[in-house]
Every structure is written in structure tokens, then in C-alpha cells.
XYZ file of C-alpha atoms in Angstrom:
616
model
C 0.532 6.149 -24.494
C -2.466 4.572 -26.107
C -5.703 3.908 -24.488
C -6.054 1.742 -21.801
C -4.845 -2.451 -22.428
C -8.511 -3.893 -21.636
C -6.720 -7.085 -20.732
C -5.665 -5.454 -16.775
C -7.370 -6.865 -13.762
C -7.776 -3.424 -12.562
C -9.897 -0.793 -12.467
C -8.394 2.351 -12.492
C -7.037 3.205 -9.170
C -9.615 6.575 -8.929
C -12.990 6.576 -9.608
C -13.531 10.290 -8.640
C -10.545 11.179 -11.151
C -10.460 8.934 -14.122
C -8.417 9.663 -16.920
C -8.193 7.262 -19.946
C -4.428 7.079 -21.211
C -3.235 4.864 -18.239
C -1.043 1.004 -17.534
C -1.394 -0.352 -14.418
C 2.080 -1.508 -13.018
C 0.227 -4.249 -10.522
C 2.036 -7.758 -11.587
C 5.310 -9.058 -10.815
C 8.139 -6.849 -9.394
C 11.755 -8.361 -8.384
C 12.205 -8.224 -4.524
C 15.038 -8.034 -2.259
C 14.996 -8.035 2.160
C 17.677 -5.540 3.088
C 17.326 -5.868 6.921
C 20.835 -4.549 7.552
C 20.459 -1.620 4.988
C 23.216 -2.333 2.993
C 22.102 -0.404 0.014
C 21.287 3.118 -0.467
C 21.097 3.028 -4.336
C 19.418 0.283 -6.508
C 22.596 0.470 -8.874
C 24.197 -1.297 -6.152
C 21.425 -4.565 -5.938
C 23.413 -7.041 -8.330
C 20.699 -10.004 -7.479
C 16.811 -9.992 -7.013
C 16.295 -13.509 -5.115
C 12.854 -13.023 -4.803
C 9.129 -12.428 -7.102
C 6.783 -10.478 -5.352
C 2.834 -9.532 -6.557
C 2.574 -6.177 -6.009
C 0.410 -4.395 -4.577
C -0.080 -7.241 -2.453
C 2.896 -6.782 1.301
C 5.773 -9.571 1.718
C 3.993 -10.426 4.829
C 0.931 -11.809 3.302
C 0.503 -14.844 1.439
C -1.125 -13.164 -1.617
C 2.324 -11.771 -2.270
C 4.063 -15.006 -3.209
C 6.378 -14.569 0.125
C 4.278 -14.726 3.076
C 7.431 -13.587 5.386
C 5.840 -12.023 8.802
C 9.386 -11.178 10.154
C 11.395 -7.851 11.044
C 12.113 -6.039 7.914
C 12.970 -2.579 8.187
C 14.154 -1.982 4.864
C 13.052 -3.810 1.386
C 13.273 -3.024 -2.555
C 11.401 -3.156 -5.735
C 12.181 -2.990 -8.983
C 9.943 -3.410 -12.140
C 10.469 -3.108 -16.304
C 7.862 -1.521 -18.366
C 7.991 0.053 -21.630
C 7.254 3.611 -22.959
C 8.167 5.967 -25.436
C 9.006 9.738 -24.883
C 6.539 12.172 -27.015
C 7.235 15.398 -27.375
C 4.858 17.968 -25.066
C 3.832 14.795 -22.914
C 4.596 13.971 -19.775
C 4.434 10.376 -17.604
C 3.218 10.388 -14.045
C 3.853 7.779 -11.780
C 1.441 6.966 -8.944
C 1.277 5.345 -5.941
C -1.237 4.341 -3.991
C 0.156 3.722 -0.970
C 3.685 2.297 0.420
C 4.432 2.343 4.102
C 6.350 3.796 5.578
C 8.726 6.019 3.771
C 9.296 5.343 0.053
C 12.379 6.186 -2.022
C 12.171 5.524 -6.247
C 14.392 6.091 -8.881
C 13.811 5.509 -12.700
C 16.871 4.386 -15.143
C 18.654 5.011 -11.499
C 17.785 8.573 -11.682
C 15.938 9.866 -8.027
C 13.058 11.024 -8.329
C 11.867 11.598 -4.821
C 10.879 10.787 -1.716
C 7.390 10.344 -0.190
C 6.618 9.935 4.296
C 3.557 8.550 5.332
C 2.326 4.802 4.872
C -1.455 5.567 3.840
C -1.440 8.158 1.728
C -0.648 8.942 -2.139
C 1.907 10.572 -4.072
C 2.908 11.629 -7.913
C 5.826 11.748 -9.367
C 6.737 12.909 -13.068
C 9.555 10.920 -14.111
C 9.732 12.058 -17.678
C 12.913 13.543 -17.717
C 14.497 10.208 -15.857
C 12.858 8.414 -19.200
C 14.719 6.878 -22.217
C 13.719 7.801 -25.748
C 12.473 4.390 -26.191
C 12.779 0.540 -25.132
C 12.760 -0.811 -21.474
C 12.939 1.980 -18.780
C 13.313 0.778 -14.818
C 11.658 1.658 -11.989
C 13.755 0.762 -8.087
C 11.410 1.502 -5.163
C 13.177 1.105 -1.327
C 10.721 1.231 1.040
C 12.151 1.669 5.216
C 9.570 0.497 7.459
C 10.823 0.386 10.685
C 8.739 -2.189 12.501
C 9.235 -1.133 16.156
C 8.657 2.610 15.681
C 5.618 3.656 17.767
C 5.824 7.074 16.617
C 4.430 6.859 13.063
C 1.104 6.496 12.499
C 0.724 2.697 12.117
C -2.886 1.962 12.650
C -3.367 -2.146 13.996
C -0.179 -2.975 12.882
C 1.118 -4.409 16.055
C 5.231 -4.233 16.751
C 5.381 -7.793 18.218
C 6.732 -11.159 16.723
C 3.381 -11.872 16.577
C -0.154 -10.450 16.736
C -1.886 -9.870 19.903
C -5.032 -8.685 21.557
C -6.492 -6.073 18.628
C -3.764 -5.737 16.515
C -2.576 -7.110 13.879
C 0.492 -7.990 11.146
C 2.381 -5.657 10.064
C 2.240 -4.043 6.878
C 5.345 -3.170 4.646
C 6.193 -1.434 1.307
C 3.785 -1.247 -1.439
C 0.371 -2.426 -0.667
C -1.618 -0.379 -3.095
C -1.880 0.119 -6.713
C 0.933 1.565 -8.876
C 0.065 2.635 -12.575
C 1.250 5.144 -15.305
C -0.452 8.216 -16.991
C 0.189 10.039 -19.671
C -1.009 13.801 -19.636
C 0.502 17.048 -21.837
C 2.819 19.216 -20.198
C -0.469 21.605 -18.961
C -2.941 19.621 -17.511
C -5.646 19.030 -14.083
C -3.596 18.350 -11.268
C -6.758 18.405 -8.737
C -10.147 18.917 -8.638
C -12.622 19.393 -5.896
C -16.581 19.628 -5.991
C -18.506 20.448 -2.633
C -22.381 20.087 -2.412
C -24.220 22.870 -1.570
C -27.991 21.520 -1.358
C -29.181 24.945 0.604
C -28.800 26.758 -2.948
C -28.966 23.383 -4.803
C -25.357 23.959 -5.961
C -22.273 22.433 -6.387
C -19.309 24.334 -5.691
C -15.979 23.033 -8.221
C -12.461 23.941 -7.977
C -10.215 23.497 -10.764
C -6.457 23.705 -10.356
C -4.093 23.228 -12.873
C 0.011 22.755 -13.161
C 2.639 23.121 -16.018
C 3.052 26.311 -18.073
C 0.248 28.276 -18.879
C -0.286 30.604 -21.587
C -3.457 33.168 -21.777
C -6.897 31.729 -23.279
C -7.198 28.123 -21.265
C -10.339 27.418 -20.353
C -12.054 24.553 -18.249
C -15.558 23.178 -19.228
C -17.594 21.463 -17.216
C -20.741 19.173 -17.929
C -23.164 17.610 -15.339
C -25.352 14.896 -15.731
C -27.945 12.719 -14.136
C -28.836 9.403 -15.467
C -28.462 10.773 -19.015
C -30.301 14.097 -17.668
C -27.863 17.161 -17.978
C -27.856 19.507 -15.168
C -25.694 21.919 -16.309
C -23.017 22.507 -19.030
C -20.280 25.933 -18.784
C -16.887 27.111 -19.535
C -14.800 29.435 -17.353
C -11.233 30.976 -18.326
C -8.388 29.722 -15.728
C -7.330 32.510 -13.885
C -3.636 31.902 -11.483
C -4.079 28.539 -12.531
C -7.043 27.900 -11.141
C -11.067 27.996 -11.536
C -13.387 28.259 -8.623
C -17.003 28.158 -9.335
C -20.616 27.351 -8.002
C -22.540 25.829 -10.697
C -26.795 25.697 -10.056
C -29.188 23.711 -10.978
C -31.849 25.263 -12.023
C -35.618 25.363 -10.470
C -38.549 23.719 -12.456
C -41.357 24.858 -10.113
C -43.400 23.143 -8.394
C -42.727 19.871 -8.732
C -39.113 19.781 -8.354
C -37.005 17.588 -9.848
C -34.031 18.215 -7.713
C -35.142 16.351 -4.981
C -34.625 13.189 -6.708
C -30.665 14.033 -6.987
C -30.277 13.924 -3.100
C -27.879 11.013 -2.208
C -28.894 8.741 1.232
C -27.724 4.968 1.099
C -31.226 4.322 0.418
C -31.261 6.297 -3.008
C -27.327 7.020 -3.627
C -27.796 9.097 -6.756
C -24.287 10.403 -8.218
C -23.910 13.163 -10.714
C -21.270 12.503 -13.297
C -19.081 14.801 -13.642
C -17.079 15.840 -17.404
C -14.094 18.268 -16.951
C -11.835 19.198 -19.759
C -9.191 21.611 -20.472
C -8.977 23.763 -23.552
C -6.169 25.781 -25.172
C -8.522 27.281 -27.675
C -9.412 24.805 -30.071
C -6.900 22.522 -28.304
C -7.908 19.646 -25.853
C -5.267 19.938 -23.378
C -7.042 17.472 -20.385
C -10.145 15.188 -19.890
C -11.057 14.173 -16.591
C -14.293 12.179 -15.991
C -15.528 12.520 -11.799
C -18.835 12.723 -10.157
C -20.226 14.269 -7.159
C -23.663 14.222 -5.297
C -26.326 16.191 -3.396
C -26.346 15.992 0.068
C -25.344 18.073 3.686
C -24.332 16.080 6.659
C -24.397 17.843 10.163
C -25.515 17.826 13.626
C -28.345 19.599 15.290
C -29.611 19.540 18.500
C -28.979 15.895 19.656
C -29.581 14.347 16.206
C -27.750 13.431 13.176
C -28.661 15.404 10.237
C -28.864 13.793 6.497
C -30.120 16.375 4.102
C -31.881 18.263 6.385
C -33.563 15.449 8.130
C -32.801 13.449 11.532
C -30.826 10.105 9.948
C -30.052 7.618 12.525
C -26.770 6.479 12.209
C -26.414 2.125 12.656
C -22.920 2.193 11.557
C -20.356 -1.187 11.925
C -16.704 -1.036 12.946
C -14.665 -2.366 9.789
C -11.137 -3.048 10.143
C -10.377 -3.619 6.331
C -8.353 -7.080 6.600
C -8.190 -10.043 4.629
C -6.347 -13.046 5.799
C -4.564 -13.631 2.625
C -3.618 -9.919 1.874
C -3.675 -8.069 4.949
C -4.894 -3.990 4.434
C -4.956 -4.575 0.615
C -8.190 -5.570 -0.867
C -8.180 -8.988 -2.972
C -9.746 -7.054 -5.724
C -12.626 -4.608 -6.312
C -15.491 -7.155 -6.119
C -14.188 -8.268 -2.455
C -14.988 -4.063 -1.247
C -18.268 -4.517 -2.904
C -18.998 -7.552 -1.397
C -18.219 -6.384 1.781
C -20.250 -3.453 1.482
C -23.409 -5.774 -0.085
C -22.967 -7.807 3.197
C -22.652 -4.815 5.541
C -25.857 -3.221 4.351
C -27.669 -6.881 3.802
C -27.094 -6.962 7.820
C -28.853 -3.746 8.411
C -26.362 -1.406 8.682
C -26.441 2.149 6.854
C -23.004 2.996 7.774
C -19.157 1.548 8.850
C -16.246 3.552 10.701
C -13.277 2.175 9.014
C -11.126 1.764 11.849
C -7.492 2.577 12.340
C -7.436 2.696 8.341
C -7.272 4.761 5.572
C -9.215 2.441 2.975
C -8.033 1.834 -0.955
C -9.893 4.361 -2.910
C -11.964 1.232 -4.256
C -13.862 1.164 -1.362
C -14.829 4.771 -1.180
C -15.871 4.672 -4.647
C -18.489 1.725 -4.146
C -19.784 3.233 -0.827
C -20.777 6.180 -3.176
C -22.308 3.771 -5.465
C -24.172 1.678 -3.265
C -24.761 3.558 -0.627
C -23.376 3.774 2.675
C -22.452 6.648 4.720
C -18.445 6.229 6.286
C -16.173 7.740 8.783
C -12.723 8.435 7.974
C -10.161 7.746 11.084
C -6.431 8.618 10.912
C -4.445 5.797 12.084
C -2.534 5.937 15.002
C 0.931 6.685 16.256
C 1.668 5.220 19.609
C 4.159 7.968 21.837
C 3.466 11.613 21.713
C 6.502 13.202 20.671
C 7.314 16.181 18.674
C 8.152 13.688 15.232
C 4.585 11.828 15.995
C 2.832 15.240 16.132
C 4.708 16.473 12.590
C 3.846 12.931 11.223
C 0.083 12.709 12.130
C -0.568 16.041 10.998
C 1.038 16.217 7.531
C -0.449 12.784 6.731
C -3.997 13.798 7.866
C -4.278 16.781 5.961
C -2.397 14.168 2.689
C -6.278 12.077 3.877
C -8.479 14.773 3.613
C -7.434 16.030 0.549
C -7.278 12.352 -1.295
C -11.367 11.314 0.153
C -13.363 14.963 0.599
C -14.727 13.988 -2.625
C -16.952 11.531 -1.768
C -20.389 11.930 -0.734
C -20.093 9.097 1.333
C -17.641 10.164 3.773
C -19.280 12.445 6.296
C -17.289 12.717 9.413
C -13.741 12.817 9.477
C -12.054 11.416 13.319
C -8.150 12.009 13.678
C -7.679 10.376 16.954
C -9.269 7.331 18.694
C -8.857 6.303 22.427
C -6.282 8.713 23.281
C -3.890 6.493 21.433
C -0.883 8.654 20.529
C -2.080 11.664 23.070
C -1.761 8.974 26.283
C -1.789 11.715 28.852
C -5.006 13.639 26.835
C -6.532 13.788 30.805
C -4.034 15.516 32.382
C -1.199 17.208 29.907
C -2.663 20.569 28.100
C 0.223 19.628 25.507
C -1.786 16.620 24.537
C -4.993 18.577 24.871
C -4.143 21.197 22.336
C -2.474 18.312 19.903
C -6.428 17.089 19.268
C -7.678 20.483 19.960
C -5.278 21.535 17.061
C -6.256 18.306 14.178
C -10.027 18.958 15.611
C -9.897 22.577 13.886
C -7.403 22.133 11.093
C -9.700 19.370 9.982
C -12.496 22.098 10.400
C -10.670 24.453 8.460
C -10.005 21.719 5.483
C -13.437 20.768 5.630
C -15.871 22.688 6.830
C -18.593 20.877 5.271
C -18.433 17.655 7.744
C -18.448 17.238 11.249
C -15.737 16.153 13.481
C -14.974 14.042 15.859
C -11.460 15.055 17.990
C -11.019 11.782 19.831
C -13.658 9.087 19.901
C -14.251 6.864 22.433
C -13.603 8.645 25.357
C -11.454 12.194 26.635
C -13.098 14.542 25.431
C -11.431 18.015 24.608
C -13.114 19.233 20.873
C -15.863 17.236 19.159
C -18.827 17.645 17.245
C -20.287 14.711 18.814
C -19.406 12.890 21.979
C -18.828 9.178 20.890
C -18.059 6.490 23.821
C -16.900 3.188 23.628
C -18.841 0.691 26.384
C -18.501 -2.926 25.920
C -20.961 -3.762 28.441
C -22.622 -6.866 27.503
C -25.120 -6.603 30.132
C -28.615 -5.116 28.181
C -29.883 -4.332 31.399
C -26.689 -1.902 32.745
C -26.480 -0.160 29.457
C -30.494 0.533 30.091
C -29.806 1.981 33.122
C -26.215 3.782 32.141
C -27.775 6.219 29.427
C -32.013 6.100 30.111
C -30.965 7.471 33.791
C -33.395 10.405 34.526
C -30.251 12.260 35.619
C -28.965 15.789 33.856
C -27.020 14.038 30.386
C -23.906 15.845 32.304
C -24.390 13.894 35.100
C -24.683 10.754 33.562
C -21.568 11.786 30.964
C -19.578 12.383 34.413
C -20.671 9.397 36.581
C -19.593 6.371 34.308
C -16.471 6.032 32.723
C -16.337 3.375 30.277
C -12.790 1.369 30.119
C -12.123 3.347 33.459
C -11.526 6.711 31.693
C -13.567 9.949 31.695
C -15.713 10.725 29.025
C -14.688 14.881 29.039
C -12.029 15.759 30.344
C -11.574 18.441 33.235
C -12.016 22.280 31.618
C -14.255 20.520 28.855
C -17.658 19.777 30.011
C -20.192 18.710 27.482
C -21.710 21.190 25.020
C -24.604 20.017 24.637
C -23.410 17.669 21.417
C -24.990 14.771 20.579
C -24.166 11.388 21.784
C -23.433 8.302 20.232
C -22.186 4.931 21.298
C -19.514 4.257 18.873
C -18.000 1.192 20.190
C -19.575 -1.888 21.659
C -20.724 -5.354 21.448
C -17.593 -6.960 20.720
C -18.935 -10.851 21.260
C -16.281 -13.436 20.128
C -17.622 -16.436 18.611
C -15.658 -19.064 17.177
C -17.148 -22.197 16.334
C -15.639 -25.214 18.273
C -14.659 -27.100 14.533
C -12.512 -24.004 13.779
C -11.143 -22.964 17.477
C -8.219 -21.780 18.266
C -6.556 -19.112 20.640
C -8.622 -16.135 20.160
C -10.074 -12.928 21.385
C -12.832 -10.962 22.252
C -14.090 -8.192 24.796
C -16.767 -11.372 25.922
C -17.687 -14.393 24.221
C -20.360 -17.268 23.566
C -20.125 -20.851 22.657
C -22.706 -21.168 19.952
C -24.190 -19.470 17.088
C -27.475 -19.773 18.581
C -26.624 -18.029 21.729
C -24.350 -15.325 19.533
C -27.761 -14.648 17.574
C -29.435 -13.770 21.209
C -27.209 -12.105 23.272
C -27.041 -9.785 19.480
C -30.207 -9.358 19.239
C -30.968 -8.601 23.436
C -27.839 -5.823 23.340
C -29.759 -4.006 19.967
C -33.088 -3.951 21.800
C -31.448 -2.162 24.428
C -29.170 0.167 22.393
C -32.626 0.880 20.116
C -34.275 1.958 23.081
C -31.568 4.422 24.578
C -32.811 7.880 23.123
C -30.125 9.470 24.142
C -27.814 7.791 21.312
C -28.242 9.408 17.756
C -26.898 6.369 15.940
C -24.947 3.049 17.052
C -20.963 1.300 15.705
C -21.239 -2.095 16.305
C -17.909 -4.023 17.042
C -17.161 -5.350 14.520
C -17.751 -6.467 10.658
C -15.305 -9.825 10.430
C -13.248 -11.469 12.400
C -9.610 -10.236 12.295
C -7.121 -12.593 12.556
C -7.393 -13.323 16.398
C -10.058 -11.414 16.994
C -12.989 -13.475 16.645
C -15.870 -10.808 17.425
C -17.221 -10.176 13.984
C -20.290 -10.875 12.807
C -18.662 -12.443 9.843
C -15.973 -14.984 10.089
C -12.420 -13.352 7.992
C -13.662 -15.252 4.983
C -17.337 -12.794 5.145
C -19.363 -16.133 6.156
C -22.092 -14.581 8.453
C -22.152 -16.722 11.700
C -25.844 -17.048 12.074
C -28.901 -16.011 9.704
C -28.176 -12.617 8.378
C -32.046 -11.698 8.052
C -32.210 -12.283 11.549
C -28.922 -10.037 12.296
C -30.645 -7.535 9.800
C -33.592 -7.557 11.896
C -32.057 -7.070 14.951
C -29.631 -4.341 13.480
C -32.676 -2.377 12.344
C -35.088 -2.691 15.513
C -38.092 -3.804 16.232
C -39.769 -1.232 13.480
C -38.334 -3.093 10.319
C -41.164 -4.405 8.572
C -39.403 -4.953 5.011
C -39.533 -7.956 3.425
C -36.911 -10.820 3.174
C -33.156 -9.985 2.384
C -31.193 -11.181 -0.720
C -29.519 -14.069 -0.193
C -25.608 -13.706 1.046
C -23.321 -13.147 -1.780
C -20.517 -15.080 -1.758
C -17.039 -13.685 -1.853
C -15.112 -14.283 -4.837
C -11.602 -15.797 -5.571
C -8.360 -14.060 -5.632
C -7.516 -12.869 -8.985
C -4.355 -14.412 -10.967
C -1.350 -12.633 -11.054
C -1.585 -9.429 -14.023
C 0.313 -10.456 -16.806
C 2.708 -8.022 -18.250
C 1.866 -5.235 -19.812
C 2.593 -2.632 -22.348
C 1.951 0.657 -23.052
């Protein structure tokens, strides 16, 4: 496989584990419905009647089909060429496809992946021709009115209501090729360690290995190198700290700490040697910095941070969950911080990789949430677990993820008050995503219910300034006040589970709907107003109050953009802010923001054209 065509409209699917021999498979795929699941092998599909733009879903408009019907089953199939070399191998990746995805190459299976948010590999050189056009068939099953899978917003009706939203099926993130030698990385992980100004890195490799490999690993700064050292794989693997070393007194280090006000990244070089034989190149990066809690504070670095954090859903009306390209996450991440905010909880969503990868860049601290299942049985439990742990392990590389939140509302775990069964269930993903993880806090269910948390997060859309004053500045014990109101008419803790002492956050509220009267239509909100003017004040009266509650350690506003019908973004769905966003920056920041003006909004670009075909 030669180096990458230059001519793809995509980047390479992940930042934080680039390699260079790679061919995006984005572009035009044939497409086929099969609602009554008439085929169970593509050899059997004898007409395609339909085009479809992958990674973009059926449902959306982006995808040339734009069909927001019940489809429990549909299929894929693509051409690409690529030659068979002796002592390589061709992985296939994808993204994500949701629910449960099925491929075969040259109508050879080669395997099955569960879980509609997460990725998975396959090597499909065996199923591979010596040379000419090889075939890949994808059936996706997505059953539409399952409420035990872990389905996020998608909503199960006709059509959306209240706060959720179309439903998302098949392939609706990237798919590309690479080309590695039979021994290569399979994973890598790097961990900061600022105490010791380290950073830890794990090396694990697959496919035979013979005595003598050895990994090397460079680090660099802004053309500064850090540090530079080989190790000999042991069991496959290499597990390292590597340390910086200490100049003295003036100490360069500091200025390697990542915050979203300086996000500094270390590049990262690691290759794989047999000998005098390069086996494997990956390029990565990592950063300095330590997110915890102590006391009632948030702690960046060492150092109280106060958290003003946004709810972001991650939709766009023409594609749904999949971005319209890389510069649309940028943008959105340019607007979120232009409007004050330091950080977003991506909501019911496990973002594309993209995102995560310009949040490091840029700057902005996110929290990862597991989308949710909707009945508590025995198959939601199995499902939600072995997808969250598929979450971890794809984003604990990025510096800017720093709390990690499996369950939200007691959706799923609907008796979490009174069943011990459903108590243990978030009691059990609060510590297995401890064990994973130790390095960031976590948050068992947000909102409200209580049972294992590292912070107590409630959801109050109160749109009164005046109540929320007196809610959480009462002079009362914090237990008392944690027991006395109960937000959306459910307890905070639940019985057996008092509060610890954790710090609190509000991590839902606001929710104003504004729509303006050229544009409206039936919408929703948790309250609403009927200009931008009085949007701009009732925003800027709730922030003066929540600024002024010391009791919070940090703030989620609800929400980014509007969402299909639910209008109470700050930005309408096309990421036009709907009044001045120095003003909403202002307010966002509180009454001590002194900086000068903002940049001016950037304006979101156009969808790309369809990728032509390509060759490897």
C-alpha cells in the first residue's frame, strides 16, 4: 500500500494513532433496505437499488437517501483495490456502525462486531485476492424499537419528540484501510504523571514475535525533545515511565502543563524494531496534566479550576451524529469557547474521534457519557458494560477528557431509588470505570440518585434566579439542603447513600427555548422567551445567580445548539448564535471577566462533496 492519496477529504480517522500507509473507504457504497431480513449472506443481494455516502446514515439527507423510516436491517457493499504482499497484512476499520455489524470480504466472514458507538478491526488479509477488485458486504441490524441497547437520543417513535431525536442506522463513521507487517502496535497508551513529571507508556504488540524487538520512543515539545529511549518487548508488551528531566530553578516543565488556556501537547514518535528492521511507526501525542477533586473544588493541575462546561448533543441537521467534516468539530469548539465556556459534556454520545482530537488542540476540557439503554434487563446490563469499557479504552488518551459518566438520570436503572439490583448496576460501572481509569474522576449517575460518585451533579431547570439563590446559598447543613429539594421530583442520594462530602455541581440547567417568530415552528424547551433580547437577559440574570452559588464547583449549561425540536441552544442547529456572543461570553464568565473583545463568530463551513474513488 503506498503512502497516503493526498487527494481524500479526510483526515485520518485517529489523531492519537496515526499511521501513514492508509485509504479511506468514505465515498459511495451500493445500498439495499432489507426490512423483512430476507438475506443472511451478501452472495444472495442480486440488485443494489440504491447509492449511499458513507459514513453519512440513510436517515439523513447528507446520505443521498434521507429515509427516516423503520429499518431494522440494511447492507453495504463497496469495491476497492489492493494487492497482497508477502509479510503484510490489511486491517479494516470502522469507526462506528450501529447497532450490530456483520462484513464479509470476496463473501468470506470476517466477523461480527455489538455495540453502535464504538470501534472495531478486522484483518481481512486472508479473505483478499492476489490482485484486482476485492469486495467488501457490510449488514448492519438495527432494531429501531429495542430499548435495551444503549441508544443515546435516538428516539423509537415515527417521529422525534420532546429530547430525542432521529434515529441513527448502520455506518455513520469513517471506514479506511491500513497496511501494517504481520508484527506490529496494536495499542498504545500514555498516562500523565505530573507529581513525578512523567509520562507513563504502554506498548502492546500482536502477530508473531521473535526475540530482539524493541520499541523506541521519542518526545517532543514544539521542536524541544523531552526524551528519546528504547526498551526490548517483553510478553508482547512494554510498560514504562519515561521523565523529564529537572533544569533547576527555573523550570521549564511548567510550560508543558495543558489547561484550555495553554493546551500544550507533546508529540509522541513510537516505532518498532526487529534489529535493524523497522517493523511499525506510529506517530501520537500526550500532555501534562492531573484532573481530580479535593475538598469541594475541582482540581486542574493542582489548582482549583472552575468548571463552566455546555451540554453538547453532537447533531447536525443534515447528518445527524456524524460530523459534516473536521472543520464543522472545530468550529463548534471555536464557538463554544468564543461564548465563554472552558468545557462541554457531550451528552448521550460517544463523539467521532475528530472531536476529541481538536479539544486537545484547542483546548477544552470534556466529559465522556455512555449512552443510554432504556429497560434494565440482564441483555441491557451485558450491553452497557462491554461497550463502556470498548469507550474507555478508544478516548483515555486524551488529555482533554477528564471525567468519564456511565449513566445519566437513572435512564436504563429506572428503579435506581428503590431496587438494590439497580443500585449495584451503577455501583458496579462507577468502580470498573475506576479500575480502567484511575486517573479521572467519576461520576455514577448524574443528575440526580445518587449511589457512587465522585461528585454530586444535579440537574435543576429552575428559571427563577431568585429560587436557585435561595435553593443552594441556604445557611442550612449542605445535607440538608441535598435532602430538602429534589429537582424533577427525584432525590438527589438515594436512601443508604448520604452525601460524602463530594463536591457539587449543577450539571444541568437553563434550558430557555428561543425560536425566532420568522423561523417558528412546533418546538421545545424546559421554558421559553419570545425575543432575542429577552433570551440575552433572562441568560445573563440565571449566570449571575449560578456565579454567585459557592456551593457549585463549576456549571453545564443546557445546551450548545438547537437540536432538531429542541430549540434551547444558544446557537440555532446551523451554529448562528441567537444574540451577541460577547455578551453571552460575558455573562458565561461572570462579572470578573475583564478581557478584551472576542473574535468575531466563525462561520460554519459547507458540506464537503462526495470522495471520489480511490486507490491504493
Amino acid at each position: 500500500m503506498p503512502q497516503r492519496n493526498e487527494i481524500t477529504l479526510d483526515p485520518y480517522p485517529r489523531k492519537n494513532f496515526q499511521r501513514s500507509n492508509w485509504m479511506s473507504l468514505n465515498g459511495t457504497w451500493s445500498f439495499l433496505f432489507d426490512d423483512s431480513q430476507a438475506f443472511s449472506h451478501p452472495s444472495q443481494i442480486k440488485e443494489w437499488p440504491l447509492k449511499i455516502q458513507v459514513p453519512f446514515v440513510p436517515e439523513c439527507k447528507a446520505s443521498g437517501i434521507g429515509d427516516t423510516g423503520f429499518h431494522p436491517r440494511c447492507w453495504y457493499q463497496r469495491r476497492f483495490e489492493v494487492q497482497r504482499i508477502a509479510r503484510k497484512r490489511i486491517l479494516l476499520h470502522f469507526g462506528a456502525v450501529d447497532y450490530q455489524a456483520k462484513v464479509w470480504v470476496n463473501n468470506s466472514y470476517m466477523g461480527c462486531h455489538e455495540g453502535g458507538h464504538t470501534p472495531f478491526t478486522l484483518d481481512i488479509t486472508e479473505a483478499l485476492s492476489d490482485s484486482g477488485d476485492q469486495v467488501i458486504s457490510v449488514c448492519a441490524d438495527d432494531d429501531p424499537f429495542d430499548l435495551a441497547k444503549p441508544r443515546g437520543k435516538q428516539d423509537w417513535q415515527k417521529d422525534p419528540h420532546s429530547i430525542w431525536y432521529p434515529r441513527t442506522s448502520g455506518i455513520w463513521q469513517t471506514v479506511w484501510l491500513e497496511e501494517v507487517f504481520e508484527t506490529y502496535i496494536e495499542k498504545l497508551r500514555l498516562t500523565p504523571l505530573i507529581e513525578r513529571w512523567e509520562v507513563g507508556c504502554e506498548v502492546f504488540v500482536t502477530g508473531p514475535c521473535a526475540d530482539g524487538l524493541q520499541v523506541r520512543v521519542r518526545m517532543e515539545c514544539e521542536g524541544k525533545l523531552l526524551a528519546q529511549d528504547s526498551y526490548d518487548v517483553v510478553h508482547k508488551e512494554v510498560h514504562r515511565r519515561i521523565a523529564f528531566s529537572d533544569p533547576g530553578i527555573d523550570d521549564f516543565r511548567n510550560e508543558l502543563l495543558w489547561s484550555p488556556e495553554k493546551p500544550t501537547l507533546i508529540t509522541v514518535h513510537v516505532e518498532l524494531w526487529d534489529r535493524n528492521f523497522l517493523l511499525d511507526k506510529v506517530k501520537s501525542y500526550t500532555a501534562l496534566r492531573s484532573v481530580a477533586f479535593h475538598g469541594d473544588r475541582f482540581m486542574l493541575n493542582g489548582r482549583p479550576y472552575y468548571l463552566r462546561m455546555v451540554l453538547d448533543q453532537g447533531y447536525w441537521p443534515d447528518t445527524f451524529m456524524t460530523p459534516p467534516s473536521s472543520e464543522a468539530l472545530k468550529l463548534d469548539i471555536e464557538l463554544i469557547k468564543a461564548a465563554g465556556f472552558n468545557g462541554v459534556r457531550k451528552h448521550q454520545k460517544i463523539e467521532d474521534p475528530e472531536f476529541f482530537y481538536w479539544a486537545d488542540v484547542l483546548g477544552l476540557v470534556v466529559w465522556g457519557e455512555m449512552p443510554s439503554a432504556y429497560r434494565f434487563t440482564h441483555e441491557s446490563v451485558e450491553r452497557i458494560l462491554k461497550e463502556w469499557v470498548e469507550v474507555i479504552a478508544r478516548d483515555m488518551n486524551h488529555p482533554s477528557v477528564i471525567l468519564w459518566v456511565p449513566f445519566n438520570e437513572s435512564w436504563g436503572v429506572p428503579d435506581l431509588a428503590e431496587k438494590e439490583s439497580h443500585q449495584h448496576c451503577v455501583q458496579a460501572l462507577y468502580h470498573i470505570t475506576k479500575t480502567l481509569d484511575p486517573t479521572r474522576p467519576c461520576i455514577g449517575n448524574d443528575g440526580w440518585e445518587s449511589t457512587a460518585t465522585d461528585l454530586l451533579g444535579i440537574h435543576d431547570y429552575d428559571d427563577q434566579p431568585d429560587r436557585l439563590l435561595k435553593k443552594y446559598t441556604s445557611h442550612q447543613n449542605i445535607g440538608d439542603v441535598l435532602t430538602k429539594y429534589r429537582p424533577g421530583g427525584r432525590v438527589l442520594t438515594v436512601e443508604g447513600y448520604p452525601h460524602g462530602g463530594q463536591p457539587v455541581m449543577i450539571t444541568e440547567f437553563g434550558g430557555i427555548a428561543f425560536v425566532d417568530p420568522s423561523e417558528r415552528t412546533s418546538t421545545w424547551g424546559y421554558s421559553s422567551v419570545q425575543s432575542s433580547g429577552e433570551f440575552r437577559r433572562k441568560y445573563e440574570k440565571l449566570m449571575d445567580a449560578i456565579h454567585r452559588i459557592e456551593l457549585f464547583c463549576g456549571f453545564c449549561y443546557t445546551q450548545f445548539t438547537d437540536t432538531f425540536q429542541e430549540a434551547n441552544g444558544l446557537f440555532k442547529a446551523d451554529r448562528t448564535p441567537k444574540f451577541s456572543i460577547n455578551a453571552m461570553a460575558r455573562a458565561t464568565r461572570g462579572a470578573g471577566y475583564t478581557r478584551g473583545e472576542l473574535l468575531s463568530t466563525p462561520q460554519p463551513p459547507p458540506l464537503p462533496p462526495p470522495e471520489p474513488d480511490l486507490d491504493i
